[in-house]
Coordinates of C-alpha atoms and ligand atoms in Angstrom, one line a residue:
M1 CA 141.7 116.2 160.7
D2 CA 138.5 117.7 162.1
N3 CA 135.3 117.2 160.1
I4 CA 134.5 120.0 157.7
Q5 CA 131.6 121.9 159.2
T6 CA 131.5 125.2 157.5
I7 CA 132.3 126.1 153.9
A8 CA 131.8 129.0 151.5
V9 CA 130.7 128.6 147.9
V10 CA 131.3 131.6 145.7
G11 CA 129.1 131.7 142.6
G12 CA 125.4 130.7 142.8
G13 CA 125.0 129.5 139.2
T14 CA 124.6 125.9 138.0
M15 CA 127.6 124.5 139.7
G16 CA 127.7 126.7 142.9
A17 CA 124.1 125.9 143.7
G18 CA 124.7 122.2 143.2
I19 CA 127.8 122.2 145.4
A20 CA 126.0 124.2 148.1
Q21 CA 123.1 121.7 148.0
L22 CA 125.5 118.7 148.2
A23 CA 127.5 120.1 151.2
A24 CA 124.3 121.1 153.1
K25 CA 122.9 117.6 152.6
H26 CA 126.0 116.2 154.3
G27 CA 125.8 118.5 157.3
C28 CA 127.8 121.6 156.4
T29 CA 126.9 125.1 157.0
V30 CA 127.2 126.8 153.6
H31 CA 127.8 130.5 152.9
L32 CA 126.6 130.8 149.4
I33 CA 127.8 134.0 147.8
D34 CA 127.0 135.7 144.5
I35 CA 127.3 139.3 143.3
D36 CA 123.8 138.9 141.8
Q37 CA 121.0 138.6 144.4
G38 CA 118.7 137.3 141.6
M39 CA 121.1 134.3 141.1
L40 CA 121.1 133.6 144.8
D41 CA 117.3 133.7 144.8
R42 CA 117.2 131.4 141.8
A43 CA 119.8 129.0 143.4
V44 CA 117.8 128.7 146.7
D45 CA 114.6 128.3 144.7
G46 CA 116.1 125.5 142.6
I47 CA 117.5 123.7 145.7
T48 CA 114.1 124.0 147.5
K49 CA 112.4 122.5 144.5
R50 CA 114.8 119.6 144.2
L51 CA 114.5 118.9 148.0
D52 CA 110.7 119.1 147.7
R53 CA 110.7 116.5 145.0
S54 CA 112.9 114.3 147.1
V55 CA 110.4 114.6 150.0
E56 CA 107.6 113.7 147.6
K57 CA 109.5 110.6 146.5
G58 CA 110.0 109.7 150.2
K59 CA 113.8 110.0 149.9
T60 CA 114.1 112.9 152.3
S61 CA 112.0 113.7 155.4
Q62 CA 110.3 117.1 155.7
A63 CA 112.4 117.7 158.8
D64 CA 115.6 116.9 156.9
R65 CA 114.6 119.1 154.0
D66 CA 114.1 122.0 156.4
V67 CA 117.4 121.5 158.2
Q68 CA 119.3 121.2 154.9
L69 CA 117.8 124.5 153.6
A70 CA 118.5 126.3 156.9
R71 CA 122.2 125.4 156.6
I72 CA 122.5 127.5 153.4
V73 CA 123.1 131.2 154.2
T74 CA 123.2 133.6 151.2
S75 CA 125.1 136.8 150.8
T76 CA 126.2 139.2 148.0
E77 CA 129.5 140.0 149.8
I78 CA 132.6 137.8 150.4
T79 CA 132.8 138.7 154.1
G80 CA 132.2 137.1 157.5
L81 CA 133.8 133.8 156.7
D82 CA 135.7 133.4 160.0
N83 CA 134.7 129.8 160.6
V84 CA 135.1 128.6 157.0
Q85 CA 137.5 125.6 156.6
L86 CA 137.0 125.3 152.8
A87 CA 135.9 127.8 150.2
I88 CA 134.9 126.7 146.7
E89 CA 134.9 129.2 143.9
A90 CA 132.4 128.5 141.1
V91 CA 132.1 131.9 139.4
V92 CA 132.3 132.5 135.6
E93 CA 135.3 131.0 133.7
N94 CA 137.3 134.2 133.6
I95 CA 140.8 134.5 135.1
D96 CA 140.5 138.2 136.1
I97 CA 137.2 137.6 137.9
K98 CA 138.5 134.5 139.6
H99 CA 141.6 136.4 140.8
K100 CA 139.5 139.1 142.4
V101 CA 137.4 136.4 144.1
F102 CA 140.5 134.7 145.5
Q103 CA 141.9 138.0 146.8
S104 CA 138.6 138.6 148.6
L105 CA 138.5 135.0 149.9
Q106 CA 142.1 135.4 151.2
D107 CA 141.0 138.5 153.2
A108 CA 137.7 137.0 154.5
T109 CA 138.8 133.5 155.6
P110 CA 141.2 132.3 158.3
D111 CA 144.8 131.5 157.0
S112 CA 144.1 127.8 157.6
A113 CA 141.2 127.7 155.2
V114 CA 141.7 125.8 151.9
L115 CA 140.7 127.8 148.8
A116 CA 139.4 125.6 145.9
T117 CA 138.5 126.4 142.4
N118 CA 135.9 124.5 140.3
T119 CA 137.5 125.7 137.0
S120 CA 137.1 123.4 134.0
S121 CA 139.8 124.8 131.9
L122 CA 142.0 127.4 133.6
S123 CA 145.2 126.5 135.3
V124 CA 144.9 126.1 139.1
S125 CA 148.5 127.4 139.5
S126 CA 147.6 130.6 137.5
I127 CA 144.5 131.1 139.7
A128 CA 146.6 130.7 142.8
E129 CA 148.8 133.6 141.7
A130 CA 146.2 135.9 143.2
V131 CA 146.9 135.0 146.8
S132 CA 150.0 135.4 148.9
D133 CA 150.0 131.8 150.1
P134 CA 149.4 129.6 147.0
S135 CA 149.8 126.4 149.1
R136 CA 146.2 127.0 150.2
V137 CA 144.8 126.8 146.6
I138 CA 143.7 123.6 144.9
G139 CA 141.3 122.6 142.2
M140 CA 138.1 120.7 143.1
H141 CA 136.4 120.0 139.7
F142 CA 132.8 118.8 140.2
F143 CA 130.6 117.6 137.3
N144 CA 127.1 118.7 136.4
P145 CA 124.7 118.1 138.2
A146 CA 127.0 118.3 141.2
P147 CA 124.6 116.6 143.7
V148 CA 124.3 113.6 141.4
M149 CA 127.6 113.1 139.5
P150 CA 130.0 111.0 141.7
L151 CA 133.3 112.3 140.4
V152 CA 135.5 115.1 141.8
E153 CA 138.9 115.8 140.2
V154 CA 141.2 117.1 142.8
I155 CA 144.0 119.1 141.2
A156 CA 147.2 120.1 142.9
G157 CA 148.7 123.3 141.5
Q158 CA 152.5 123.8 141.4
Q159 CA 152.5 125.1 144.9
S160 CA 149.5 123.4 146.5
A161 CA 150.3 121.9 149.9
E162 CA 149.6 118.2 150.5
A163 CA 147.4 119.2 153.4
S164 CA 145.2 121.2 151.0
V165 CA 144.9 118.2 148.7
D166 CA 144.0 116.0 151.7
L167 CA 141.3 118.3 152.9
A168 CA 139.7 118.3 149.4
F169 CA 139.8 114.5 149.4
Q170 CA 138.3 114.5 152.9
A171 CA 135.5 116.8 151.9
A172 CA 134.7 115.0 148.6
T173 CA 134.6 111.6 150.4
A174 CA 132.5 112.9 153.3
W175 CA 130.0 114.2 150.6
G176 CA 129.7 110.7 149.1
K177 CA 131.9 111.5 146.1
V178 CA 134.7 109.6 144.4
P179 CA 137.8 111.9 144.3
V180 CA 140.6 111.3 141.9
R181 CA 143.9 113.2 141.7
A182 CA 144.9 115.0 138.5
K183 CA 147.9 117.1 137.5
D184 CA 147.3 120.7 136.6
T185 CA 147.2 120.2 132.8
P186 CA 144.7 121.3 130.2
G187 CA 141.3 119.6 130.6
F188 CA 142.7 117.6 133.6
I189 CA 141.5 114.0 133.0
V190 CA 137.9 114.0 131.8
N191 CA 137.8 117.1 129.6
R192 CA 140.9 115.9 127.9
V193 CA 140.2 112.2 127.3
A194 CA 136.6 112.9 126.3
R195 CA 137.7 115.1 123.4
G196 CA 138.4 111.9 121.5
Y197 CA 134.7 110.9 121.7
Y198 CA 133.4 114.2 120.4
L199 CA 136.0 115.3 117.9
E200 CA 136.4 111.9 116.1
A201 CA 132.6 111.7 115.8
L202 CA 132.6 115.2 114.3
R203 CA 135.4 114.3 111.8
L204 CA 133.4 111.2 110.7
L205 CA 130.3 113.3 110.1
G206 CA 132.4 115.9 108.3
E207 CA 134.0 113.2 106.1
G208 CA 130.5 111.9 105.1
V209 CA 131.1 108.5 106.6
A210 CA 127.8 108.3 108.6
G211 CA 125.0 110.5 110.0
V212 CA 124.7 111.7 113.6
D213 CA 122.0 109.1 114.5
E214 CA 124.1 106.3 112.9
I215 CA 127.2 107.3 114.7
D216 CA 125.3 107.6 118.0
L217 CA 123.7 104.2 117.5
V218 CA 127.1 102.5 116.7
M219 CA 128.6 103.8 120.0
R220 CA 125.5 102.8 122.0
T221 CA 125.2 99.4 120.4
H222 CA 128.8 98.2 119.9
G223 CA 130.5 100.3 122.6
A224 CA 127.8 100.2 125.2
F225 CA 128.1 103.9 125.8
R226 CA 125.0 105.3 127.5
M227 CA 124.7 108.1 125.0
G228 CA 126.2 108.7 121.6
P229 CA 128.6 111.6 121.1
F230 CA 126.0 113.8 119.3
E231 CA 123.3 113.2 121.8
L232 CA 125.7 114.0 124.6
M233 CA 126.9 117.2 122.9
D234 CA 123.3 118.3 122.6
L235 CA 122.7 117.6 126.3
V236 CA 125.9 119.3 127.5
G237 CA 125.3 122.3 125.1
L238 CA 127.3 122.8 121.9
D239 CA 128.5 126.2 123.1
V240 CA 129.9 124.7 126.4
N241 CA 131.4 121.7 124.6
F242 CA 132.9 123.9 121.9
A243 CA 134.4 126.3 124.4
V244 CA 136.1 123.4 126.3
S245 CA 137.5 122.0 123.0
T246 CA 138.8 125.4 122.0
S247 CA 140.4 126.0 125.4
V248 CA 142.1 122.6 125.5
W249 CA 143.3 123.0 121.9
E250 CA 144.8 126.4 122.6
Q251 CA 146.5 125.2 125.8
M252 CA 147.9 122.1 124.0
D253 CA 149.7 124.4 121.5
R254 CA 146.9 123.8 118.9
H255 CA 147.8 120.1 118.4
A256 CA 145.8 118.6 115.5
R257 CA 144.3 116.0 117.9
F258 CA 142.3 118.7 119.6
T259 CA 141.3 121.0 116.6
P260 CA 137.7 122.1 117.2
H261 CA 135.4 121.2 114.3
D262 CA 133.9 123.7 111.9
I263 CA 130.5 121.9 112.0
Q264 CA 130.2 122.5 115.7
K265 CA 131.4 126.1 115.3
S266 CA 128.8 126.9 112.6
L267 CA 126.0 125.3 114.7
V268 CA 127.1 127.5 117.7
E269 CA 127.1 130.6 115.4
Q270 CA 123.5 129.7 114.4
N271 CA 122.5 129.4 118.1
H272 CA 121.7 125.7 117.6
L273 CA 123.1 124.8 121.0
G274 CA 121.4 121.5 121.6
R275 CA 118.5 120.6 123.9
K276 CA 118.5 124.0 125.6
T277 CA 117.6 125.8 122.4
G278 CA 115.5 123.0 120.9
R279 CA 118.0 122.2 118.2
G280 CA 121.5 121.1 117.9
F281 CA 122.6 118.0 116.0
Y282 CA 119.0 116.9 116.6
L283 CA 115.7 118.7 116.5
Y284 CA 113.7 118.5 119.7
D285 CA 110.1 119.4 118.9
G286 CA 108.3 116.1 119.3
D287 CA 108.6 113.0 121.4
T288 CA 111.6 111.7 119.4
P289 CA 114.6 113.8 118.5
I290 CA 115.1 114.0 114.7
P291 CA 118.6 114.3 113.2
A292 CA 118.9 118.0 112.1
Y293 CA 122.4 117.9 110.6
P294 CA 122.4 116.3 107.1
V295 CA 125.3 114.1 106.2
E296 CA 126.8 114.5 102.8
R297 CA 127.8 110.9 102.2
K298 CA 131.1 110.1 100.6
S299 CA 132.7 106.8 99.8
F300 CA 135.8 105.9 101.7
Q301 CA 138.7 103.5 101.1
L302 CA 140.5 101.5 103.7
S303 CA 144.0 100.3 103.1
P304 CA 144.5 96.5 103.4
L305 CA 146.8 97.2 106.3
F306 CA 144.3 99.3 108.2
S307 CA 141.4 96.9 107.4
D308 CA 143.3 94.0 109.1
A309 CA 144.2 96.2 112.1
M310 CA 140.6 97.4 112.4
L311 CA 139.3 93.8 112.2
A312 CA 141.6 92.6 115.0
F313 CA 140.7 95.7 117.1
C314 CA 136.9 95.0 116.7
V315 CA 137.3 91.3 117.5
K316 CA 139.1 92.2 120.7
A317 CA 136.7 95.0 121.6
G318 CA 133.7 92.8 121.0
A319 CA 132.2 94.6 117.9
T320 CA 132.2 91.6 115.5
E321 CA 128.5 91.9 114.7
A322 CA 129.0 95.3 113.2
T323 CA 129.0 96.1 109.4
S324 CA 132.3 97.3 108.0
T325 CA 131.2 101.0 108.1
E326 CA 130.1 100.5 111.7
Q327 CA 133.4 98.9 112.6
Y328 CA 135.2 101.8 110.9
V329 CA 133.1 104.4 113.0
F330 CA 133.5 102.4 116.2
S331 CA 137.2 101.7 115.9
R332 CA 138.1 105.3 115.0
I333 CA 136.1 106.8 117.9
L334 CA 137.2 104.2 120.5
A335 CA 140.9 104.4 119.4
A336 CA 140.8 108.2 119.7
I337 CA 139.6 107.9 123.3
L338 CA 142.1 105.1 124.2
N339 CA 144.9 107.1 122.6
E340 CA 144.0 110.3 124.6
A341 CA 143.8 108.2 127.8
G342 CA 147.2 106.7 127.0
S343 CA 148.6 110.1 126.3
A344 CA 147.3 111.5 129.6
Y345 CA 148.8 108.5 131.4
S346 CA 152.2 108.9 129.5
A347 CA 152.2 112.6 130.5
S348 CA 151.6 111.6 134.2
V349 CA 148.3 113.5 134.4
A350 CA 147.0 110.8 136.7
S351 CA 147.4 107.1 137.6
S352 CA 145.8 104.5 135.3
D353 CA 143.2 103.7 138.0
D354 CA 142.3 107.4 138.4
I355 CA 142.0 107.9 134.7
D356 CA 139.7 104.9 134.4
T357 CA 137.7 106.0 137.5
A358 CA 137.4 109.5 136.1
M359 CA 136.0 108.4 132.8
T360 CA 133.5 105.9 134.2
K361 CA 132.3 108.2 137.1
G362 CA 132.6 111.6 135.4
T363 CA 131.1 110.8 132.0
N364 CA 129.5 107.4 132.4
Y365 CA 131.8 105.6 130.0
P366 CA 131.0 101.9 130.1
R367 CA 134.6 100.9 130.9
G368 CA 137.8 102.6 132.0
P369 CA 139.7 103.3 128.7
L370 CA 143.1 102.0 130.0
A371 CA 141.6 98.8 131.2
W372 CA 139.8 98.5 127.9
A373 CA 143.1 99.1 126.0
D374 CA 144.7 96.4 128.2
D375 CA 142.0 93.9 127.1
I376 CA 142.2 94.9 123.4
G377 CA 146.0 94.7 123.6
H378 CA 148.3 97.7 123.3
R379 CA 149.8 96.5 120.0
T380 CA 146.3 96.1 118.5
V381 CA 145.5 99.6 119.6
R382 CA 148.7 100.8 118.0
G383 CA 147.9 99.0 114.8
V384 CA 144.7 100.9 114.3
L385 CA 146.3 104.2 115.3
N386 CA 149.2 103.7 112.9
G387 CA 146.8 102.8 110.1
L388 CA 144.8 106.0 110.7
N389 CA 147.9 108.1 111.1
A390 CA 149.2 106.9 107.7
S391 CA 146.1 108.5 106.1
V392 CA 146.6 112.0 107.5
E393 CA 149.4 114.5 107.4
D394 CA 149.0 116.2 110.7
E395 CA 150.0 113.2 113.0
R396 CA 146.7 113.5 114.8
Y397 CA 146.6 109.7 115.4
E398 CA 150.2 109.3 116.4
P399 CA 150.1 106.6 119.1
A400 CA 150.8 107.7 122.7
A401 CA 154.0 106.4 124.2
L402 CA 152.0 103.8 126.2
F403 CA 151.0 102.2 122.9
A404 CA 154.0 103.2 120.8
N405 CA 156.4 101.4 123.1
A406 CA 154.3 98.3 123.6
Q407 CA 156.2 95.0 123.0
Ligands
NAD1 N1 128.4 124.1 134.0 C1 129.2 123.0 134.0 O1 128.8 121.9 133.5 C2 130.5 123.0 134.8 C3 131.1 121.8 135.2 C4 132.3 121.8 135.9 C5 132.9 123.1 136.2 N2 132.3 124.2 135.7 C6 133.0 125.5 136.1 O2 132.3 126.0 137.2 C7 132.4 127.5 137.2 C8 130.9 128.0 137.2 O3 130.2 127.5 136.1 P1 128.6 127.6 136.0 O4 128.2 126.7 134.9 O5 128.0 127.3 137.4 O6 128.4 129.1 135.7 P2 127.1 130.0 135.8 O7 127.2 131.0 134.8 O8 125.9 129.2 135.9 O9 127.3 130.7 137.3 C9 128.4 131.6 137.5 C10 127.9 132.5 138.7 O10 129.0 133.3 139.1 C11 128.4 134.6 139.5 N3 129.5 135.5 139.6 C12 130.1 136.2 138.5 N4 131.1 137.0 139.0 C13 131.1 136.9 140.4 C14 131.8 137.5 141.4 N5 132.8 138.4 141.2 N6 131.5 137.1 142.7 C15 130.5 136.2 143.0 N7 129.8 135.6 142.0 C16 130.1 136.0 140.7 C17 127.4 134.9 138.5 O11 126.5 135.8 138.9 C18 126.8 133.5 138.3 O12 125.7 133.3 139.2 C19 133.2 127.8 135.9 O13 134.5 128.0 136.3 C20 133.0 126.6 135.1 O14 134.1 126.4 134.1 C21 131.1 124.2 135.0

């Protein structure tokens, strides 16, 4: 396959600008298109500033910076894309708008061009309905910031051609990324498996087991996660995180495992969206973030059966130094992640290697969850999940087939 030399990126917001910068860095001519000239100006301005910083740090030469910037051609129209081999759509998350963009891309590009969507939560197959040849359409899901985060989830829709998937892999690899392959299912890999981290932490907070800073500390200390769930939600934006939870929940037939949490909903309604508004689960008005969501502490009882399972789980997961409350927090959150990874694997969303790669490269998890579950032991994971499931009525901790069937 020839090298990819010319691409189009439609949408010049956060993701489109990042993808354009990435491709230009790796030698591609990029047609960056947005309906809003102001967004294009802002995108080019942002890319220029990032490249200037890179020159200052000695990572990029002035000549390289100039060449990379010159490779990005902006336009407010989806036209003149005769040489484009790959077009990546990164417009707002709205199926009607995406359909219109794909129709225009179909008219403006050669029939051989692959048309990719960067959607986080819509089905690739449903986006592909807009064009007459859906075999050209695939998902290329980048992570924010696109020039930095190594993962790209490549999603084959029902009718995507293998050649389209191959081209996406080729592009991602040429741009220094780590591509993984995921089935066209809600949340793909990362946005599905990561729900466990956020939603279980929110449940623990809501149940009054521990405060946001305590839960974050447990996951950093005993789980070696780089950021705790509340710090991470504040960084991502509570509105963005809540929208993904809601979308996955809706598409998963409102399964109790994915129910968005009322605490997060109320913070979004109050415009406490995290770092970007100066307040989320923490308050950001000094050097150190201060917890801004008070915990109403309540006592909790563990059944002897669950206590034993939790202890075995924590010993295998290396959290023996923790207090019993810390072990409870740690084992609930980690078991939720492992169960979701197991569920994605059992549903053939991706291979076990790709699930593990996605979670370490897309969200910086310290370990791949399926390798982690292997080390802990599937029966031990099942023991914790069964113990938790016995305490609820909605089956939200029902072990995934991978663990349920473990011998
Ligand atoms: N922000 C993230 O962290 C993230 C991560 C992965 C994927 N995504 C997905 O990437 C896509 C873009 O997200 P974003 O955060 O960059 O959004 P954004 O709001 O920053 O940018 C969207 C851009 O699309 C432009 N646009 C709207 N309609 C258009 C049209 N008809 N033609 C051309 N441009 C149009 C807007 O002017 C805007 O500049 C979404 O599908 C989102 O789900 C976002």
